[in-house]
mmCIF file of C-alpha atoms in Angstrom:
data_model
loop_
_atom_site.group_PDB
_atom_site.id
_atom_site.type_symbol
_atom_site.label_atom_id
_atom_site.label_comp_id
_atom_site.label_asym_id
_atom_site.label_seq_id
_atom_site.Cartn_x
_atom_site.Cartn_y
_atom_site.Cartn_z
ATOM 1 C CA MET A 285 -26.068 123.693 -16.593
ATOM 2 C CA PRO A 286 -25.350 121.213 -13.643
ATOM 3 C CA LYS A 287 -28.191 121.633 -10.794
ATOM 4 C CA GLN A 288 -27.210 123.142 -7.473
ATOM 5 C CA SER A 289 -27.268 120.580 -4.780
ATOM 6 C CA PRO A 290 -29.860 121.742 -2.160
ATOM 7 C CA ALA A 291 -27.438 122.539 0.549
ATOM 8 C CA GLY A 292 -23.535 122.161 1.009
ATOM 9 C CA PRO A 293 -21.694 120.200 3.688
ATOM 10 C CA GLU A 294 -21.582 122.183 7.410
ATOM 11 C CA PRO A 295 -18.420 123.868 8.198
ATOM 12 C CA GLY A 296 -15.768 121.487 9.665
ATOM 13 C CA ALA A 297 -17.945 118.677 8.420
ATOM 14 C CA ASP A 298 -16.241 115.539 7.238
ATOM 15 C CA PRO A 299 -15.510 114.917 3.424
ATOM 16 C CA ALA A 300 -17.753 112.513 2.046
ATOM 17 C CA PRO A 301 -16.527 109.037 1.980
ATOM 18 C CA GLU A 302 -14.790 107.926 -1.332
ATOM 19 C CA ARG A 303 -17.503 105.622 -3.331
ATOM 20 C CA GLY A 304 -16.490 102.154 -4.975
ATOM 21 C CA SER A 305 -13.710 101.287 -2.527
ATOM 22 C CA GLY A 306 -15.721 98.706 -0.739
ATOM 23 C CA ARG A 307 -14.865 100.168 2.581
ATOM 24 C CA VAL A 308 -16.996 102.237 4.733
ATOM 25 C CA GLN A 309 -15.233 105.378 6.233
ATOM 26 C CA SER A 310 -17.405 105.729 9.597
ATOM 27 C CA VAL A 311 -16.492 102.006 10.328
ATOM 28 C CA GLU A 312 -12.622 102.926 9.540
ATOM 29 C CA ARG A 313 -12.708 105.719 11.866
ATOM 30 C CA THR A 314 -14.341 103.983 14.619
ATOM 31 C CA PHE A 315 -11.511 101.448 14.933
ATOM 32 C CA GLU A 316 -8.830 103.981 14.463
ATOM 33 C CA LEU A 317 -10.525 105.860 17.333
ATOM 34 C CA LEU A 318 -10.383 102.667 19.697
ATOM 35 C CA GLU A 319 -6.810 101.888 18.605
ATOM 36 C CA ALA A 320 -5.866 105.558 19.355
ATOM 37 C CA MET A 321 -7.349 105.086 22.892
ATOM 38 C CA SER A 322 -5.623 101.887 23.462
ATOM 39 C CA ASP A 323 -1.978 103.384 22.185
ATOM 40 C CA LEU A 324 -2.778 106.339 24.687
ATOM 41 C CA GLY A 325 -3.138 103.943 27.670
ATOM 42 C CA GLY A 326 -6.904 103.155 27.423
ATOM 43 C CA THR A 327 -8.064 106.376 28.581
ATOM 44 C CA ALA A 328 -7.808 109.832 26.603
ATOM 45 C CA GLY A 329 -9.625 113.288 26.251
ATOM 46 C CA LEU A 330 -11.456 114.273 23.025
ATOM 47 C CA SER A 331 -8.936 116.878 21.921
ATOM 48 C CA GLN A 332 -6.131 114.260 22.357
ATOM 49 C CA LEU A 333 -8.179 111.734 20.160
ATOM 50 C CA ALA A 334 -8.854 114.660 17.770
ATOM 51 C CA ALA A 335 -5.086 115.757 17.619
ATOM 52 C CA ARG A 336 -3.945 111.933 17.010
ATOM 53 C CA LEU A 337 -6.368 111.354 14.448
ATOM 54 C CA ALA A 338 -6.326 114.715 12.560
ATOM 55 C CA LEU A 339 -10.054 114.719 12.540
ATOM 56 C CA PRO A 340 -12.501 117.683 13.464
ATOM 57 C CA LEU A 341 -13.701 117.752 17.174
ATOM 58 C CA PRO A 342 -17.235 117.201 16.152
ATOM 59 C CA THR A 343 -16.435 114.140 14.598
ATOM 60 C CA ILE A 344 -14.541 112.742 17.611
ATOM 61 C CA HIS A 345 -17.457 113.403 19.518
ATOM 62 C CA ARG A 346 -20.173 111.749 17.361
ATOM 63 C CA LEU A 347 -18.032 108.607 17.301
ATOM 64 C CA VAL A 348 -17.212 108.480 21.019
ATOM 65 C CA ARG A 349 -20.711 109.277 22.098
ATOM 66 C CA THR A 350 -21.965 106.466 19.941
ATOM 67 C CA LEU A 351 -19.582 104.056 21.357
ATOM 68 C CA VAL A 352 -20.588 105.323 25.040
ATOM 69 C CA ASP A 353 -24.185 104.571 24.157
ATOM 70 C CA LEU A 354 -23.261 100.992 23.099
ATOM 71 C CA GLY A 355 -20.734 100.423 26.076
ATOM 72 C CA TYR A 356 -17.670 100.102 24.313
ATOM 73 C CA VAL A 357 -16.559 103.286 25.656
ATOM 74 C CA ARG A 358 -17.333 104.820 29.171
ATOM 75 C CA GLN A 359 -16.848 108.428 30.338
ATOM 76 C CA GLN A 360 -14.881 108.827 33.532
ATOM 77 C CA PRO A 361 -15.238 111.419 36.128
ATOM 78 C CA SER A 362 -12.506 113.430 34.882
ATOM 79 C CA ARG A 363 -14.783 113.717 31.730
ATOM 80 C CA GLU A 364 -12.062 111.805 29.686
ATOM 81 C CA TYR A 365 -13.156 108.785 28.117
ATOM 82 C CA ALA A 366 -11.813 105.009 28.371
ATOM 83 C CA LEU A 367 -12.362 101.655 27.068
ATOM 84 C CA GLY A 368 -15.345 99.992 27.856
ATOM 85 C CA PRO A 369 -16.244 96.482 29.445
ATOM 86 C CA ARG A 370 -18.144 95.237 26.314
ATOM 87 C CA LEU A 371 -14.585 95.380 24.551
ATOM 88 C CA MET A 372 -13.210 92.593 27.060
ATOM 89 C CA ARG A 373 -15.312 89.672 25.502
ATOM 90 C CA LEU A 374 -14.170 90.522 21.969
ATOM 91 C CA GLY A 375 -10.571 90.731 23.599
ATOM 92 C CA GLU A 376 -10.915 87.217 25.063
ATOM 93 C CA HIS A 377 -12.331 85.511 22.084
ATOM 94 C CA ALA A 378 -9.679 87.474 19.756
ATOM 95 C CA SER A 379 -6.557 86.170 21.906
ATOM 96 C CA GLN A 380 -7.996 82.707 21.924
ATOM 97 C CA LEU A 381 -7.905 82.950 18.042
ATOM 98 C CA LEU A 382 -4.337 84.375 17.821
ATOM 99 C CA GLY A 383 -3.093 81.434 20.040
ATOM 100 C CA THR A 384 -4.420 79.151 17.566
ATOM 101 C CA TRP A 385 -3.017 81.123 14.811
ATOM 102 C CA ALA A 386 0.372 81.250 16.622
ATOM 103 C CA MET A 387 0.633 77.589 16.901
ATOM 104 C CA PRO A 388 2.525 76.785 13.848
ATOM 105 C CA TYR A 389 5.240 79.439 14.418
ATOM 106 C CA LEU A 390 5.663 77.956 17.962
ATOM 107 C CA ARG A 391 5.740 74.380 16.594
ATOM 108 C CA GLU A 392 8.321 75.568 14.482
ATOM 109 C CA LEU A 393 10.691 76.930 17.163
ATOM 110 C CA VAL A 394 10.222 73.792 19.209
ATOM 111 C CA ASP A 395 11.274 71.659 16.034
ATOM 112 C CA GLU A 396 14.282 73.737 15.843
ATOM 113 C CA ILE A 397 15.366 74.630 19.273
ATOM 114 C CA GLY A 398 13.808 71.812 21.355
ATOM 115 C CA GLU A 399 12.730 73.978 24.332
ATOM 116 C CA SER A 400 8.952 74.961 24.716
ATOM 117 C CA ALA A 401 7.612 78.083 22.937
ATOM 118 C CA ASN A 402 5.213 80.349 24.183
ATOM 119 C CA LEU A 403 3.097 83.637 22.884
ATOM 120 C CA ALA A 404 2.207 85.977 25.404
ATOM 121 C CA MET A 405 -0.240 89.053 25.268
ATOM 122 C CA LEU A 406 0.119 92.475 27.326
ATOM 123 C CA ASP A 407 -2.864 92.898 29.707
ATOM 124 C CA GLY A 408 -2.302 96.261 31.699
ATOM 125 C CA ASP A 409 0.844 95.632 33.979
ATOM 126 C CA HIS A 410 0.520 91.928 33.373
ATOM 127 C CA VAL A 411 1.406 89.484 30.410
ATOM 128 C CA VAL A 412 -1.018 86.569 29.649
ATOM 129 C CA TYR A 413 0.208 83.522 28.309
ATOM 130 C CA THR A 414 -2.186 82.534 25.516
ATOM 131 C CA ALA A 415 -0.528 79.348 23.692
ATOM 132 C CA GLN A 416 2.229 77.102 24.353
ATOM 133 C CA VAL A 417 3.990 74.249 22.664
ATOM 134 C CA PRO A 418 5.716 72.087 24.977
ATOM 135 C CA GLY A 419 9.655 71.103 24.222
ATOM 136 C CA VAL A 420 10.833 67.769 23.172
ATOM 137 C CA HIS A 421 13.187 67.022 26.647
ATOM 138 C CA ALA A 422 11.726 65.097 29.363
ATOM 139 C CA MET A 423 12.494 68.017 31.588
ATOM 140 C CA ARG A 424 10.607 70.832 30.073
ATOM 141 C CA MET A 425 8.989 74.035 30.776
ATOM 142 C CA PHE A 426 4.994 73.965 31.202
ATOM 143 C CA THR A 427 3.019 77.376 31.084
ATOM 144 C CA GLU A 428 -0.743 76.888 31.625
ATOM 145 C CA VAL A 429 -2.607 79.197 28.893
ATOM 146 C CA GLY A 430 -3.995 81.785 30.795
ATOM 147 C CA ARG A 431 -1.894 82.225 33.510
ATOM 148 C CA ARG A 432 -0.891 85.817 34.287
ATOM 149 C CA ALA A 433 2.658 87.256 35.252
ATOM 150 C CA GLN A 434 3.962 90.643 35.793
ATOM 151 C CA VAL A 435 5.941 92.522 33.146
ATOM 152 C CA HIS A 436 8.923 93.359 34.854
ATOM 153 C CA CYS A 437 10.076 89.773 35.696
ATOM 154 C CA THR A 438 9.312 88.171 32.399
ATOM 155 C CA ALA A 439 11.267 88.256 29.003
ATOM 156 C CA VAL A 440 7.797 88.567 27.258
ATOM 157 C CA GLY A 441 7.107 91.433 29.192
ATOM 158 C CA LYS A 442 10.334 93.262 28.877
ATOM 159 C CA ALA A 443 10.299 92.410 25.172
ATOM 160 C CA MET A 444 6.942 94.136 24.581
ATOM 161 C CA LEU A 445 7.672 97.242 26.887
ATOM 162 C CA ALA A 446 10.933 97.911 25.244
ATOM 163 C CA LEU A 447 9.202 98.375 21.811
ATOM 164 C CA MET A 448 6.762 100.883 23.265
ATOM 165 C CA PRO A 449 7.551 104.689 23.521
ATOM 166 C CA PRO A 450 9.441 105.053 26.630
ATOM 167 C CA GLU A 451 6.842 107.365 27.954
ATOM 168 C CA GLN A 452 3.888 104.563 27.603
ATOM 169 C CA ALA A 453 6.232 101.854 29.130
ATOM 170 C CA ASP A 454 7.039 104.206 32.112
ATOM 171 C CA MET A 455 3.315 104.646 32.571
ATOM 172 C CA ILE A 456 2.825 100.789 32.908
ATOM 173 C CA VAL A 457 5.737 100.328 35.185
ATOM 174 C CA ALA A 458 4.394 103.163 37.348
ATOM 175 C CA GLY A 459 1.121 101.308 37.834
ATOM 176 C CA SER A 460 2.924 97.929 38.979
ATOM 177 C CA VAL A 461 3.752 96.731 41.943
ATOM 178 C CA MET A 462 7.438 95.112 41.235
ATOM 179 C CA HIS A 463 7.339 92.180 43.424
ATOM 180 C CA PRO A 464 10.372 90.283 43.869
ATOM 181 C CA GLN A 465 9.734 86.679 42.672
ATOM 182 C CA THR A 466 13.268 85.575 43.216
ATOM 183 C CA GLY A 467 16.636 87.387 44.143
ATOM 184 C CA HIS A 468 17.296 88.185 40.519
ATOM 185 C CA THR A 469 14.267 90.038 39.861
ATOM 186 C CA ILE A 470 14.372 93.680 39.021
ATOM 187 C CA VAL A 471 12.264 95.557 41.660
ATOM 188 C CA THR A 472 13.276 99.393 40.995
ATOM 189 C CA PRO A 473 11.731 101.432 38.237
ATOM 190 C CA ASP A 474 15.230 103.073 37.468
ATOM 191 C CA GLY A 475 16.572 99.334 37.238
ATOM 192 C CA PHE A 476 13.877 98.321 35.008
ATOM 193 C CA ARG A 477 14.266 101.433 32.667
ATOM 194 C CA ALA A 478 18.099 100.406 32.349
ATOM 195 C CA GLU A 479 17.004 96.821 31.634
ATOM 196 C CA LEU A 480 14.753 98.164 28.927
ATOM 197 C CA ASP A 481 17.492 100.124 27.370
ATOM 198 C CA ARG A 482 19.621 96.898 27.136
ATOM 199 C CA VAL A 483 16.297 95.138 25.482
ATOM 200 C CA ARG A 484 16.109 98.046 22.673
ATOM 201 C CA GLU A 485 19.889 97.920 21.714
ATOM 202 C CA ALA A 486 19.871 93.953 21.844
ATOM 203 C CA GLY A 487 16.564 93.408 19.919
ATOM 204 C CA TYR A 488 15.519 90.818 22.583
ATOM 205 C CA ALA A 489 14.805 90.076 26.146
ATOM 206 C CA VAL A 490 16.287 87.594 28.637
ATOM 207 C CA ASP A 491 14.639 86.336 31.871
ATOM 208 C CA ASN A 492 17.436 85.235 33.902
ATOM 209 C CA GLU A 493 15.844 83.383 36.685
ATOM 210 C CA GLU A 494 13.961 86.357 37.491
ATOM 211 C CA GLN A 495 10.395 84.661 37.742
ATOM 212 C CA GLU A 496 11.629 81.439 38.760
ATOM 213 C CA ILE A 497 14.917 80.034 40.028
ATOM 214 C CA GLY A 498 16.602 77.640 37.431
ATOM 215 C CA VAL A 499 14.348 78.813 34.644
ATOM 216 C CA ARG A 500 15.677 81.175 31.865
ATOM 217 C CA CYS A 501 13.688 82.572 28.763
ATOM 218 C CA VAL A 502 14.518 84.833 25.690
ATOM 219 C CA ALA A 503 11.621 86.656 24.032
ATOM 220 C CA VAL A 504 11.179 88.765 21.012
ATOM 221 C CA ALA A 505 8.011 91.305 20.511
ATOM 222 C CA VAL A 506 5.917 90.885 17.697
ATOM 223 C CA PRO A 507 6.496 93.857 15.799
ATOM 224 C CA GLY A 508 3.309 96.483 15.079
ATOM 225 C CA ARG A 509 2.362 99.894 15.640
ATOM 226 C CA ALA A 510 1.205 98.923 19.181
ATOM 227 C CA PRO A 511 3.021 95.810 20.492
ATOM 228 C CA ARG A 512 0.654 93.653 22.289
ATOM 229 C CA ALA A 513 2.261 90.136 22.069
ATOM 230 C CA ALA A 514 5.664 88.469 22.135
ATOM 231 C CA VAL A 515 7.118 84.985 21.497
ATOM 232 C CA SER A 516 9.824 83.211 23.635
ATOM 233 C CA ILE A 517 11.323 79.961 24.211
ATOM 234 C CA SER A 518 11.898 79.056 27.982
ATOM 235 C CA GLY A 519 13.983 76.146 29.444
ATOM 236 C CA PRO A 520 15.933 75.022 32.480
ATOM 237 C CA SER A 521 18.942 77.315 33.090
ATOM 238 C CA PRO A 522 21.830 74.665 32.385
ATOM 239 C CA ARG A 523 20.256 74.147 28.740
ATOM 240 C CA MET A 524 19.400 77.645 28.237
ATOM 241 C CA SER A 525 23.068 78.825 27.822
ATOM 242 C CA ASP A 526 24.065 82.009 26.193
ATOM 243 C CA ALA A 527 24.741 80.317 23.344
ATOM 244 C CA LEU A 528 21.225 78.430 22.639
ATOM 245 C CA ILE A 529 19.895 81.971 23.057
ATOM 246 C CA GLN A 530 21.890 83.376 20.488
ATOM 247 C CA GLN A 531 20.608 80.727 18.257
ATOM 248 C CA ALA A 532 17.110 81.002 19.299
ATOM 249 C CA VAL A 533 17.107 84.812 18.836
ATOM 250 C CA PRO A 534 16.909 85.020 14.791
ATOM 251 C CA LEU A 535 14.327 82.193 15.048
ATOM 252 C CA LEU A 536 12.190 84.110 17.241
ATOM 253 C CA ARG A 537 12.227 86.838 15.163
ATOM 254 C CA ARG A 538 11.099 85.263 12.252
ATOM 255 C CA ALA A 539 8.173 83.516 14.557
ATOM 256 C CA ALA A 540 7.342 87.133 15.675
ATOM 257 C CA GLU A 541 7.169 88.373 11.918
ATOM 258 C CA GLY A 542 4.980 85.219 11.086
ATOM 259 C CA VAL A 543 2.555 86.019 14.066
ATOM 260 C CA ALA A 544 2.560 90.000 13.364
ATOM 261 C CA GLY A 545 1.404 88.923 9.752
ATOM 262 C CA GLU A 546 -1.740 87.147 11.165
ATOM 263 C CA LEU A 547 -2.249 90.233 13.552
ATOM 264 C CA GLU A 548 -2.017 92.846 10.617
ATOM 265 C CA PRO A 549 -2.716 91.103 7.407
ATOM 266 C CA LEU A 550 -2.125 93.166 4.103
ATOM 267 C CA ARG A 551 -4.993 95.970 3.312
ATOM 268 C CA PRO A 552 -6.573 96.013 0.178
ATOM 269 C CA GLY A 553 -4.194 97.908 -2.235
ATOM 270 C CA THR A 554 -0.954 97.246 -0.523
ATOM 271 C CA ALA A 555 1.818 95.138 -2.162
ATOM 272 C CA GLN A 556 4.068 93.087 -0.366
ATOM 273 C CA ALA A 557 7.635 93.405 -0.896
ATOM 274 C CA GLY A 558 9.935 90.542 -1.538
#
């Protein structure tokens, strides 16, 4: 007759983690929680997180309190929780590494198109350029790595926001001051929403001298559950013709998929199609 265990699990407690998989359930849940907070704009309540992750509220509370104690999450006056400052150092190093991983894909773009290729990441209502390979022409675009720009006037910013749920994109735009960089810059929320609709339909974004006169750019977002990066080609307007942009789009999509593979490698136990 089998022995009875001293005590059963508490009501509402989590099931025991699977053994032999080599994966630690509490670690997985911790990172799922951080990603869920990021998807919700960086701030969320316990009930929101419990519903999104389909986990009991006591489990969410224990995870959040641990992250608060470690400085990776902080409690707001509203009693909601926000991503904490200790994540910034991790993010800075991760973005630098992503720039390194993306370089082969950017070089391929330059080899095939000839114009400068860029990688940018989303940071609040701004984009940050994390890698660039200069074009082959004497007159070419140069973007300093680490440079920040607003989302509304950049092709990379439009591409990333268009891939998000509209309500999430609206939240970012609502917190942004839409400064007119040139006479072509879109400066109204309604105008920008219409532009994002066009980007969603086309599958790519274009900056038509909206950030700098004489410069055009075309961008495609890196696919993923939470779009946070985009690749682009930029050059002087006379060379960045509509025909060149159409030529660049499928190449940008291929590069974006390659970068996505660096961001989200296959998990153990999954098979790659093809």
